[in-house]
Amino acid sequence: MILRILPTPRERRQVEHVVKWPWMVLHAAALSLPVSGDAQVRLPTRTIELSALTCQSCGQVVPGVKIADQSRDGALRGLPRNLIQDHRGRFFVINQGGGAPQVFDGTGRFIRLLGREGDGPGEFRHAGAVVPLLDGGVAVYDLRQSRLSVFDAELKYRRSRATVLRTADAALWKGDTLMVTASLNSPAAFGFPVHQTTLEGDSIKSFSFEPLSVVPRGAPERWKVVAAGDRYCVSRENRLAIACAKSGEAPVEYHISASWFRDGFAKIDSGAPPAAVFRSMAAISPTLIALVVLVPDPEFRKAIQYRRGADGTTALIDLNGYYDSRILILDLTSERLVASFRVSQALMYSTGRGGFASVDEDAGEIQVWRVRLAR
């Protein structure tokens, strides 16, 4: 019997978030965009299919900090949406259920909430993307309030402004430009998932690459963006590919062949594993990108245990027992894979700064991992 993973109202479990993210996270209300004259750009794309590379000694992931504070405000509030590390080593955990970000120090000890839940200055209804700034501060998008708030290096609230960009993912590019992924629900902006803007105001320049322009209207999809040196790279949740670009140059799509993996993703079947899904990516240097693809554990059948929700939907209990992660290291200069290795963890989140994280939701723990390449 095939059990399909469907979204639940509040308690969405881990596999459901591998399959789909709520469409409400990815669109904004139909608003007129304050845009620059050359606001919307469709860029042709050069495509490179990456050759499969398997190397037993190319690298490894090394366990680092474990975030497992069980104090009242430090306990994980359900499944995280994002986990970001800033330039001071602090971790910001964004919860699926909304509210303000939790802040942990570099040892995993809970420090404080960033602001609090509410509608006032420095407060959040549903924090989305957290963007570390070069001065040590952070910028945070609120998904429900359509607002961008800025905090200084000591995490004191400084200012906020309204924005049409409601996003779960953004990155700082070249030190002063925000690269934001969001699907804006207006005829003028539909199909332009990447937006270049600033902290000060929504003077938006919107981009669409060929691989990112094929999403049917109304289809749930999530994009991720990272900044690597003078390039920014964007991935789609439902496509084994990323597109990277420099200013003024045509982007390059790096495609991972689906033939590397088995088919059948988006369903749990005891007879066959699901196909791979592109889960996350992180820049580990100005020219190296680590890509994480979830693949079934060889013993995945042992991990097929279900929990049925009150609304009748079904979720997989042990994601780390069901999936492994294939880490692919892409060299943007040579345009080829330089390392590929498999780890026995479902690496669900990129922390930035070359790190990833896995989650044990039942234990209320986040394990942070670092990619280490063989010399």
mmCIF file of C-alpha atoms in Angstrom:
data_model
loop_
_atom_site.group_PDB
_atom_site.id
_atom_site.type_symbol
_atom_site.label_atom_id
_atom_site.label_comp_id
_atom_site.label_asym_id
_atom_site.label_seq_id
_atom_site.Cartn_x
_atom_site.Cartn_y
_atom_site.Cartn_z
ATOM 1 C CA MET A 1 0.000 0.000 0.000
ATOM 2 C CA ILE A 2 1.254 3.468 -0.888
ATOM 3 C CA LEU A 3 0.778 6.201 1.673
ATOM 4 C CA ARG A 4 1.058 9.731 0.349
ATOM 5 C CA ILE A 5 2.387 12.466 2.578
ATOM 6 C CA LEU A 6 -0.107 15.300 2.908
ATOM 7 C CA PRO A 7 0.142 18.624 4.775
ATOM 8 C CA THR A 8 -1.435 18.866 8.229
ATOM 9 C CA PRO A 9 -2.905 22.031 9.736
ATOM 10 C CA ARG A 10 -0.319 22.751 12.488
ATOM 11 C CA GLU A 11 1.784 19.712 13.380
ATOM 12 C CA ARG A 12 3.503 19.081 10.076
ATOM 13 C CA ARG A 13 6.123 16.406 10.418
ATOM 14 C CA GLN A 14 9.537 16.224 8.776
ATOM 15 C CA VAL A 15 8.775 14.280 5.608
ATOM 16 C CA GLU A 16 5.877 16.542 4.772
ATOM 17 C CA HIS A 17 8.302 19.454 4.645
ATOM 18 C CA VAL A 18 10.651 17.561 2.376
ATOM 19 C CA VAL A 19 7.797 17.096 -0.090
ATOM 20 C CA LYS A 20 6.103 20.506 -0.059
ATOM 21 C CA TRP A 21 6.056 23.837 1.744
ATOM 22 C CA PRO A 22 2.857 25.804 2.179
ATOM 23 C CA TRP A 23 2.134 28.059 -0.785
ATOM 24 C CA MET A 24 1.297 30.874 1.630
ATOM 25 C CA VAL A 25 4.971 31.079 2.597
ATOM 26 C CA LEU A 26 5.994 31.713 -0.992
ATOM 27 C CA HIS A 27 3.616 34.397 -2.163
ATOM 28 C CA ALA A 28 2.753 37.920 -1.182
ATOM 29 C CA ALA A 29 -0.572 39.688 -1.396
ATOM 30 C CA ALA A 30 -1.345 41.171 -4.806
ATOM 31 C CA LEU A 31 0.372 44.522 -4.455
ATOM 32 C CA SER A 32 1.872 47.050 -6.826
ATOM 33 C CA LEU A 33 5.627 46.716 -6.700
ATOM 34 C CA PRO A 34 7.818 49.817 -6.332
ATOM 35 C CA VAL A 35 10.384 48.694 -8.873
ATOM 36 C CA SER A 36 13.227 50.155 -10.867
ATOM 37 C CA GLY A 37 13.014 50.772 -14.596
ATOM 38 C CA ASP A 38 14.735 47.518 -15.562
ATOM 39 C CA ALA A 39 12.942 45.653 -12.800
ATOM 40 C CA GLN A 40 12.135 42.392 -14.514
ATOM 41 C CA VAL A 41 14.780 40.400 -16.324
ATOM 42 C CA ARG A 42 14.494 36.957 -17.878
ATOM 43 C CA LEU A 43 17.977 35.546 -18.299
ATOM 44 C CA PRO A 44 18.897 32.795 -20.771
ATOM 45 C CA THR A 45 20.747 29.934 -19.160
ATOM 46 C CA ARG A 46 23.695 27.785 -20.174
ATOM 47 C CA THR A 47 23.164 24.230 -18.868
ATOM 48 C CA ILE A 48 25.838 21.835 -17.622
ATOM 49 C CA GLU A 49 24.984 18.284 -16.620
ATOM 50 C CA LEU A 50 27.292 17.264 -13.805
ATOM 51 C CA SER A 51 29.045 13.918 -14.052
ATOM 52 C CA ALA A 52 28.491 11.543 -11.169
ATOM 53 C CA LEU A 53 31.478 11.379 -8.854
ATOM 54 C CA THR A 54 31.882 8.874 -6.049
ATOM 55 C CA CYS A 55 34.910 9.057 -3.801
ATOM 56 C CA GLN A 56 35.279 7.256 -0.484
ATOM 57 C CA SER A 57 37.956 9.661 0.770
ATOM 58 C CA CYS A 58 36.828 12.991 -0.692
ATOM 59 C CA GLY A 59 35.422 14.352 2.524
ATOM 60 C CA GLN A 60 33.185 13.925 5.536
ATOM 61 C CA VAL A 61 30.784 15.783 7.747
ATOM 62 C CA VAL A 62 32.029 16.381 11.269
ATOM 63 C CA PRO A 63 29.579 16.773 14.184
ATOM 64 C CA GLY A 64 29.763 20.135 15.880
ATOM 65 C CA VAL A 65 27.435 21.932 18.248
ATOM 66 C CA LYS A 66 24.301 20.230 19.510
ATOM 67 C CA ILE A 67 21.377 22.532 20.253
ATOM 68 C CA ALA A 68 19.318 20.797 22.922
ATOM 69 C CA ASP A 69 18.464 23.400 25.543
ATOM 70 C CA GLN A 70 15.320 22.248 27.375
ATOM 71 C CA SER A 71 14.656 25.467 29.284
ATOM 72 C CA ARG A 72 11.250 27.066 28.822
ATOM 73 C CA ASP A 73 12.227 29.431 26.001
ATOM 74 C CA GLY A 74 15.187 27.325 24.836
ATOM 75 C CA ALA A 75 13.261 24.142 24.006
ATOM 76 C CA LEU A 76 12.587 23.634 20.312
ATOM 77 C CA ARG A 77 9.060 24.704 19.460
ATOM 78 C CA GLY A 78 8.237 21.997 16.953
ATOM 79 C CA LEU A 79 10.051 21.451 13.677
ATOM 80 C CA PRO A 80 12.361 24.330 12.647
ATOM 81 C CA ARG A 81 11.845 26.148 9.369
ATOM 82 C CA ASN A 82 15.315 27.691 9.217
ATOM 83 C CA LEU A 83 18.554 27.511 11.173
ATOM 84 C CA ILE A 84 21.076 30.277 10.452
ATOM 85 C CA GLN A 85 24.501 31.039 11.966
ATOM 86 C CA ASP A 86 25.727 34.635 11.992
ATOM 87 C CA HIS A 87 29.273 36.016 11.825
ATOM 88 C CA ARG A 88 29.599 35.865 15.614
ATOM 89 C CA GLY A 89 28.783 32.166 15.679
ATOM 90 C CA ARG A 90 25.277 32.580 17.085
ATOM 91 C CA PHE A 91 22.469 30.337 15.819
ATOM 92 C CA PHE A 92 19.008 31.659 14.968
ATOM 93 C CA VAL A 93 16.256 29.022 14.926
ATOM 94 C CA ILE A 94 13.020 29.835 13.103
ATOM 95 C CA ASN A 95 10.035 27.740 14.118
ATOM 96 C CA GLN A 96 7.373 26.375 11.759
ATOM 97 C CA GLY A 97 4.649 27.498 14.129
ATOM 98 C CA GLY A 98 5.591 31.165 13.999
ATOM 99 C CA GLY A 99 6.658 33.671 16.628
ATOM 100 C CA ALA A 100 10.091 35.210 17.224
ATOM 101 C CA PRO A 101 13.452 33.552 16.397
ATOM 102 C CA GLN A 102 15.291 31.694 19.162
ATOM 103 C CA VAL A 103 18.961 32.659 19.586
ATOM 104 C CA PHE A 104 21.643 30.214 20.773
ATOM 105 C CA ASP A 105 25.341 30.883 21.285
ATOM 106 C CA GLY A 106 28.152 29.015 19.528
ATOM 107 C CA THR A 107 28.063 26.245 22.154
ATOM 108 C CA GLY A 108 24.348 25.590 21.679
ATOM 109 C CA ARG A 109 23.264 27.400 24.871
ATOM 110 C CA PHE A 110 20.026 29.354 24.646
ATOM 111 C CA ILE A 111 20.560 33.131 24.898
ATOM 112 C CA ARG A 112 17.215 34.785 24.274
ATOM 113 C CA LEU A 113 14.333 35.282 21.916
ATOM 114 C CA LEU A 114 14.983 37.874 19.234
ATOM 115 C CA GLY A 115 12.168 40.246 20.043
ATOM 116 C CA ARG A 116 8.888 38.591 20.954
ATOM 117 C CA GLU A 117 5.580 37.593 19.462
ATOM 118 C CA GLY A 118 3.386 40.534 18.563
ATOM 119 C CA ASP A 119 2.715 43.277 16.047
ATOM 120 C CA GLY A 120 4.808 46.107 17.477
ATOM 121 C CA PRO A 121 8.336 47.272 16.587
ATOM 122 C CA GLY A 122 10.830 44.426 16.954
ATOM 123 C CA GLU A 123 8.027 41.873 17.335
ATOM 124 C CA PHE A 124 7.086 38.989 15.041
ATOM 125 C CA ARG A 125 4.023 37.029 14.094
ATOM 126 C CA HIS A 126 5.933 34.559 11.944
ATOM 127 C CA ALA A 127 9.654 35.136 11.435
ATOM 128 C CA GLY A 128 10.904 33.905 8.071
ATOM 129 C CA ALA A 129 14.341 34.515 6.585
ATOM 130 C CA VAL A 130 17.174 35.659 8.882
ATOM 131 C CA VAL A 131 20.032 37.408 7.056
ATOM 132 C CA PRO A 132 23.351 37.953 8.914
ATOM 133 C CA LEU A 133 24.826 41.381 8.134
ATOM 134 C CA LEU A 134 28.510 42.223 7.866
ATOM 135 C CA ASP A 135 28.370 44.596 10.839
ATOM 136 C CA GLY A 136 27.277 41.733 13.108
ATOM 137 C CA GLY A 137 23.591 42.593 13.039
ATOM 138 C CA VAL A 138 20.767 40.632 11.431
ATOM 139 C CA ALA A 139 17.785 41.407 9.222
ATOM 140 C CA VAL A 140 14.617 39.353 9.658
ATOM 141 C CA TYR A 141 11.609 39.059 7.363
ATOM 142 C CA ASP A 142 8.189 38.495 8.930
ATOM 143 C CA LEU A 143 5.991 36.259 6.789
ATOM 144 C CA ARG A 144 2.668 37.430 8.193
ATOM 145 C CA GLN A 145 3.336 41.112 8.734
ATOM 146 C CA SER A 146 5.175 41.684 5.424
ATOM 147 C CA ARG A 147 7.840 43.543 7.368
ATOM 148 C CA LEU A 148 11.638 43.617 7.447
ATOM 149 C CA SER A 149 13.262 44.325 10.829
ATOM 150 C CA VAL A 150 16.920 45.109 11.525
ATOM 151 C CA PHE A 151 18.782 44.348 14.784
ATOM 152 C CA ASP A 152 22.312 45.447 15.657
ATOM 153 C CA ALA A 153 25.269 43.267 16.662
ATOM 154 C CA GLU A 154 24.026 43.178 20.276
ATOM 155 C CA LEU A 155 20.599 42.072 18.983
ATOM 156 C CA LYS A 156 18.947 45.350 19.928
ATOM 157 C CA TYR A 157 16.062 46.395 17.689
ATOM 158 C CA ARG A 158 16.950 49.310 15.404
ATOM 159 C CA ARG A 159 14.320 49.785 12.705
ATOM 160 C CA SER A 160 11.750 48.117 10.488
ATOM 161 C CA ARG A 161 9.852 48.830 7.308
ATOM 162 C CA ALA A 162 7.010 47.371 5.290
ATOM 163 C CA THR A 163 7.939 45.154 2.350
ATOM 164 C CA VAL A 164 6.103 43.237 -0.367
ATOM 165 C CA LEU A 165 8.662 40.428 -0.061
ATOM 166 C CA ARG A 166 7.469 37.650 2.235
ATOM 167 C CA THR A 167 10.194 35.053 2.183
ATOM 168 C CA ALA A 168 11.664 32.078 4.013
ATOM 169 C CA ASP A 169 15.072 32.437 2.362
ATOM 170 C CA ALA A 170 17.409 35.342 1.578
ATOM 171 C CA ALA A 171 21.139 36.049 1.492
ATOM 172 C CA LEU A 172 23.429 39.076 1.642
ATOM 173 C CA TRP A 173 25.335 39.487 -1.621
ATOM 174 C CA LYS A 174 28.406 41.713 -2.122
ATOM 175 C CA GLY A 175 27.925 43.158 1.340
ATOM 176 C CA ASP A 176 24.995 45.493 0.656
ATOM 177 C CA THR A 177 22.496 43.691 -1.594
ATOM 178 C CA LEU A 178 19.771 41.341 -0.426
ATOM 179 C CA MET A 179 19.025 38.438 -2.752
ATOM 180 C CA VAL A 180 15.524 37.289 -1.846
ATOM 181 C CA THR A 181 13.545 34.300 -3.102
ATOM 182 C CA ALA A 182 9.798 34.840 -3.154
ATOM 183 C CA SER A 183 6.950 34.344 -5.588
ATOM 184 C CA LEU A 184 4.970 37.577 -5.686
ATOM 185 C CA ASN A 185 1.334 36.993 -6.524
ATOM 186 C CA SER A 186 0.839 39.756 -9.048
ATOM 187 C CA PRO A 187 0.606 39.529 -12.852
ATOM 188 C CA ALA A 188 3.644 41.761 -13.276
ATOM 189 C CA ALA A 189 5.899 39.718 -11.012
ATOM 190 C CA PHE A 190 4.749 36.126 -11.499
ATOM 191 C CA GLY A 191 7.542 33.850 -12.671
ATOM 192 C CA PHE A 192 10.287 36.049 -11.217
ATOM 193 C CA PRO A 193 11.345 34.157 -8.092
ATOM 194 C CA VAL A 194 14.638 35.993 -7.388
ATOM 195 C CA HIS A 195 14.621 39.604 -6.252
ATOM 196 C CA GLN A 196 17.509 41.988 -5.663
ATOM 197 C CA THR A 197 16.758 44.684 -3.114
ATOM 198 C CA THR A 198 18.238 46.639 -0.187
ATOM 199 C CA LEU A 199 17.727 47.016 3.542
ATOM 200 C CA GLU A 200 16.454 50.560 3.081
ATOM 201 C CA GLY A 201 13.590 50.047 0.652
ATOM 202 C CA ASP A 202 11.866 47.894 -1.948
ATOM 203 C CA SER A 203 13.559 49.178 -5.069
ATOM 204 C CA ILE A 204 13.341 45.715 -6.564
ATOM 205 C CA LYS A 205 15.081 44.185 -9.536
ATOM 206 C CA SER A 206 13.523 40.799 -10.279
ATOM 207 C CA PHE A 207 15.143 37.863 -12.064
ATOM 208 C CA SER A 208 14.002 34.621 -13.591
ATOM 209 C CA PHE A 209 16.247 31.919 -15.023
ATOM 210 C CA GLU A 210 14.908 29.435 -17.537
ATOM 211 C CA PRO A 211 15.028 26.546 -15.030
ATOM 212 C CA LEU A 212 13.053 28.642 -12.539
ATOM 213 C CA SER A 213 10.355 29.818 -14.954
ATOM 214 C CA VAL A 214 8.489 26.553 -15.430
ATOM 215 C CA VAL A 215 6.533 26.470 -12.167
ATOM 216 C CA PRO A 216 2.779 26.244 -12.896
ATOM 217 C CA ARG A 217 0.722 29.044 -11.401
ATOM 218 C CA GLY A 218 -0.442 28.007 -7.936
ATOM 219 C CA ALA A 219 2.079 25.164 -7.555
ATOM 220 C CA PRO A 220 3.820 25.009 -4.151
ATOM 221 C CA GLU A 221 7.546 25.428 -4.505
ATOM 222 C CA ARG A 222 10.412 26.723 -2.425
ATOM 223 C CA TRP A 223 13.644 28.301 -3.639
ATOM 224 C CA LYS A 224 16.903 28.679 -1.723
ATOM 225 C CA VAL A 225 19.627 31.238 -2.384
ATOM 226 C CA VAL A 226 23.271 31.497 -1.292
ATOM 227 C CA ALA A 227 25.974 34.061 -1.992
ATOM 228 C CA ALA A 228 29.398 32.711 -2.986
ATOM 229 C CA GLY A 229 32.014 35.334 -3.758
ATOM 230 C CA ASP A 230 30.796 37.386 -6.717
ATOM 231 C CA ARG A 231 28.056 34.872 -7.596
ATOM 232 C CA TYR A 232 24.660 34.062 -6.193
ATOM 233 C CA CYS A 233 23.147 30.607 -6.634
ATOM 234 C CA VAL A 234 19.480 29.614 -6.535
ATOM 235 C CA SER A 235 17.949 26.154 -6.207
ATOM 236 C CA ARG A 236 14.416 24.850 -6.633
ATOM 237 C CA GLU A 237 12.933 22.383 -4.195
ATOM 238 C CA ASN A 238 11.526 20.072 -6.856
ATOM 239 C CA ARG A 239 14.418 20.095 -9.334
ATOM 240 C CA LEU A 240 17.859 18.526 -8.954
ATOM 241 C CA ALA A 241 19.620 21.650 -10.198
ATOM 242 C CA ILE A 242 20.955 25.040 -9.190
ATOM 243 C CA ALA A 243 21.480 28.189 -11.237
ATOM 244 C CA CYS A 244 24.407 30.529 -10.483
ATOM 245 C CA ALA A 245 25.037 33.996 -11.886
ATOM 246 C CA LYS A 246 27.367 36.982 -11.783
ATOM 247 C CA SER A 247 26.268 40.544 -12.434
ATOM 248 C CA GLY A 248 25.793 41.171 -16.137
ATOM 249 C CA GLU A 249 26.494 37.574 -17.179
ATOM 250 C CA ALA A 250 24.163 34.814 -18.298
ATOM 251 C CA PRO A 251 23.573 32.294 -15.502
ATOM 252 C CA VAL A 252 24.692 28.687 -15.586
ATOM 253 C CA GLU A 253 22.420 25.818 -14.576
ATOM 254 C CA TYR A 254 24.195 22.861 -12.995
ATOM 255 C CA HIS A 255 21.979 19.839 -13.426
ATOM 256 C CA ILE A 256 22.230 16.663 -11.346
ATOM 257 C CA SER A 257 21.085 13.661 -13.320
ATOM 258 C CA ALA A 258 18.011 11.986 -11.854
ATOM 259 C CA SER A 259 19.402 8.693 -13.168
ATOM 260 C CA TRP A 260 21.814 8.699 -10.230
ATOM 261 C CA PHE A 261 18.884 7.916 -7.960
ATOM 262 C CA ARG A 262 15.719 5.827 -7.918
ATOM 263 C CA ASP A 263 12.271 7.179 -8.774
ATOM 264 C CA GLY A 264 9.162 7.532 -6.675
ATOM 265 C CA PHE A 265 9.591 10.593 -4.469
ATOM 266 C CA ALA A 266 6.528 12.010 -2.660
ATOM 267 C CA LYS A 267 5.233 8.607 -1.645
ATOM 268 C CA ILE A 268 6.241 6.115 0.999
ATOM 269 C CA ASP A 269 6.195 2.561 -0.277
ATOM 270 C CA SER A 270 7.636 -0.401 1.626
ATOM 271 C CA GLY A 271 8.548 -2.011 -1.678
ATOM 272 C CA ALA A 272 10.708 0.767 -3.129
ATOM 273 C CA PRO A 273 12.496 3.822 -1.738
ATOM 274 C CA PRO A 274 11.604 7.350 -2.793
ATOM 275 C CA ALA A 275 13.712 9.230 -5.283
ATOM 276 C CA ALA A 276 16.239 11.816 -4.194
ATOM 277 C CA VAL A 277 15.197 15.368 -3.386
ATOM 278 C CA PHE A 278 17.393 18.475 -3.419
ATOM 279 C CA ARG A 279 17.250 19.595 0.189
ATOM 280 C CA SER A 280 19.824 22.312 0.879
ATOM 281 C CA MET A 281 23.045 24.035 -0.134
ATOM 282 C CA ALA A 282 25.753 26.165 1.441
ATOM 283 C CA ALA A 283 28.784 28.114 0.224
ATOM 284 C CA ILE A 284 31.932 26.687 1.814
ATOM 285 C CA SER A 285 34.259 29.117 -0.003
ATOM 286 C CA PRO A 286 33.883 31.852 -2.654
ATOM 287 C CA THR A 287 34.072 29.165 -5.359
ATOM 288 C CA LEU A 288 32.792 25.963 -3.703
ATOM 289 C CA ILE A 289 29.137 25.088 -3.103
ATOM 290 C CA ALA A 290 28.043 22.091 -1.031
ATOM 291 C CA LEU A 291 24.783 20.604 -2.297
ATOM 292 C CA VAL A 292 22.715 18.251 -0.141
ATOM 293 C CA VAL A 293 20.465 15.652 -1.759
ATOM 294 C CA LEU A 294 18.360 13.365 0.428
ATOM 295 C CA VAL A 295 18.584 9.728 -0.669
ATOM 296 C CA PRO A 296 17.038 6.617 0.931
ATOM 297 C CA ASP A 297 19.069 4.751 3.508
ATOM 298 C CA PRO A 298 19.955 1.216 2.274
ATOM 299 C CA GLU A 299 17.992 -0.122 5.249
ATOM 300 C CA PHE A 300 15.123 2.318 4.762
ATOM 301 C CA ARG A 301 12.448 -0.357 5.250
ATOM 302 C CA LYS A 302 13.417 -0.668 8.915
ATOM 303 C CA ALA A 303 12.592 2.983 9.433
ATOM 304 C CA ILE A 304 9.092 2.931 7.945
ATOM 305 C CA GLN A 305 7.078 3.792 11.015
ATOM 306 C CA TYR A 306 4.090 6.076 10.871
ATOM 307 C CA ARG A 307 2.269 8.423 13.156
ATOM 308 C CA ARG A 308 -1.300 9.227 12.212
ATOM 309 C CA GLY A 309 -2.539 12.724 12.936
ATOM 310 C CA ALA A 310 -5.912 13.685 14.362
ATOM 311 C CA ASP A 311 -7.058 14.723 10.875
ATOM 312 C CA GLY A 312 -6.199 11.313 9.429
ATOM 313 C CA THR A 313 -2.996 12.291 7.643
ATOM 314 C CA THR A 314 0.105 10.143 8.025
ATOM 315 C CA ALA A 315 3.704 11.149 8.658
ATOM 316 C CA LEU A 316 6.990 9.306 8.806
ATOM 317 C CA ILE A 317 8.422 9.218 12.342
ATOM 318 C CA ASP A 318 12.165 8.722 11.886
ATOM 319 C CA LEU A 319 13.493 10.813 9.014
ATOM 320 C CA ASN A 320 17.139 10.162 9.921
ATOM 321 C CA GLY A 321 16.455 6.438 9.793
ATOM 322 C CA TYR A 322 14.758 6.710 6.427
ATOM 323 C CA TYR A 323 17.061 9.085 4.538
ATOM 324 C CA ASP A 324 20.799 9.546 4.183
ATOM 325 C CA SER A 325 22.338 12.641 2.596
ATOM 326 C CA ARG A 326 24.520 12.754 -0.494
ATOM 327 C CA ILE A 327 26.806 15.787 -0.333
ATOM 328 C CA LEU A 328 28.085 17.051 -3.683
ATOM 329 C CA ILE A 329 30.845 19.671 -3.796
ATOM 330 C CA LEU A 330 30.564 21.878 -6.885
ATOM 331 C CA ASP A 331 33.544 23.964 -8.022
ATOM 332 C CA LEU A 332 32.113 27.053 -9.732
ATOM 333 C CA THR A 333 35.443 27.894 -11.373
ATOM 334 C CA SER A 334 36.017 24.560 -13.093
ATOM 335 C CA GLU A 335 32.252 23.883 -13.365
ATOM 336 C CA ARG A 336 32.520 20.303 -12.171
ATOM 337 C CA LEU A 337 31.990 18.173 -9.095
ATOM 338 C CA VAL A 338 35.174 17.768 -7.071
ATOM 339 C CA ALA A 339 33.784 15.596 -4.262
ATOM 340 C CA SER A 340 30.793 13.422 -3.485
ATOM 341 C CA PHE A 341 30.172 11.491 -0.293
ATOM 342 C CA ARG A 342 27.278 10.025 1.628
ATOM 343 C CA VAL A 343 26.461 10.535 5.297
ATOM 344 C CA SER A 344 23.982 8.709 7.526
ATOM 345 C CA GLN A 345 21.958 11.752 8.482
ATOM 346 C CA ALA A 346 19.071 13.581 6.870
ATOM 347 C CA LEU A 347 20.693 17.019 6.624
ATOM 348 C CA MET A 348 17.594 19.182 6.510
ATOM 349 C CA TYR A 349 18.949 22.711 6.908
ATOM 350 C CA SER A 350 21.869 24.833 5.786
ATOM 351 C CA THR A 351 23.175 26.931 8.654
ATOM 352 C CA GLY A 352 25.311 29.027 6.323
ATOM 353 C CA ARG A 353 29.091 29.306 6.696
ATOM 354 C CA GLY A 354 29.559 25.780 5.304
ATOM 355 C CA GLY A 355 27.378 24.045 7.886
ATOM 356 C CA PHE A 356 24.269 21.868 7.852
ATOM 357 C CA ALA A 357 21.924 20.531 10.518
ATOM 358 C CA SER A 358 19.858 17.435 11.210
ATOM 359 C CA VAL A 359 16.940 17.343 13.630
ATOM 360 C CA ASP A 360 15.699 14.745 16.085
ATOM 361 C CA GLU A 361 12.252 16.159 16.681
ATOM 362 C CA ASP A 362 11.226 13.571 19.270
ATOM 363 C CA ALA A 363 14.342 14.324 21.364
ATOM 364 C CA GLY A 364 14.059 18.063 20.732
ATOM 365 C CA GLU A 365 17.646 18.289 19.433
ATOM 366 C CA ILE A 366 19.432 19.916 16.519
ATOM 367 C CA GLN A 367 22.814 18.527 15.511
ATOM 368 C CA VAL A 368 25.045 20.895 13.541
ATOM 369 C CA TRP A 369 27.548 19.391 11.079
ATOM 370 C CA ARG A 370 30.561 20.843 9.238
ATOM 371 C CA VAL A 371 31.750 19.747 5.829
ATOM 372 C CA ARG A 372 35.428 18.781 5.810
ATOM 373 C CA LEU A 373 37.109 18.092 2.458
ATOM 374 C CA ALA A 374 40.110 15.795 2.075
ATOM 375 C CA ARG A 375 43.322 17.677 1.341
#
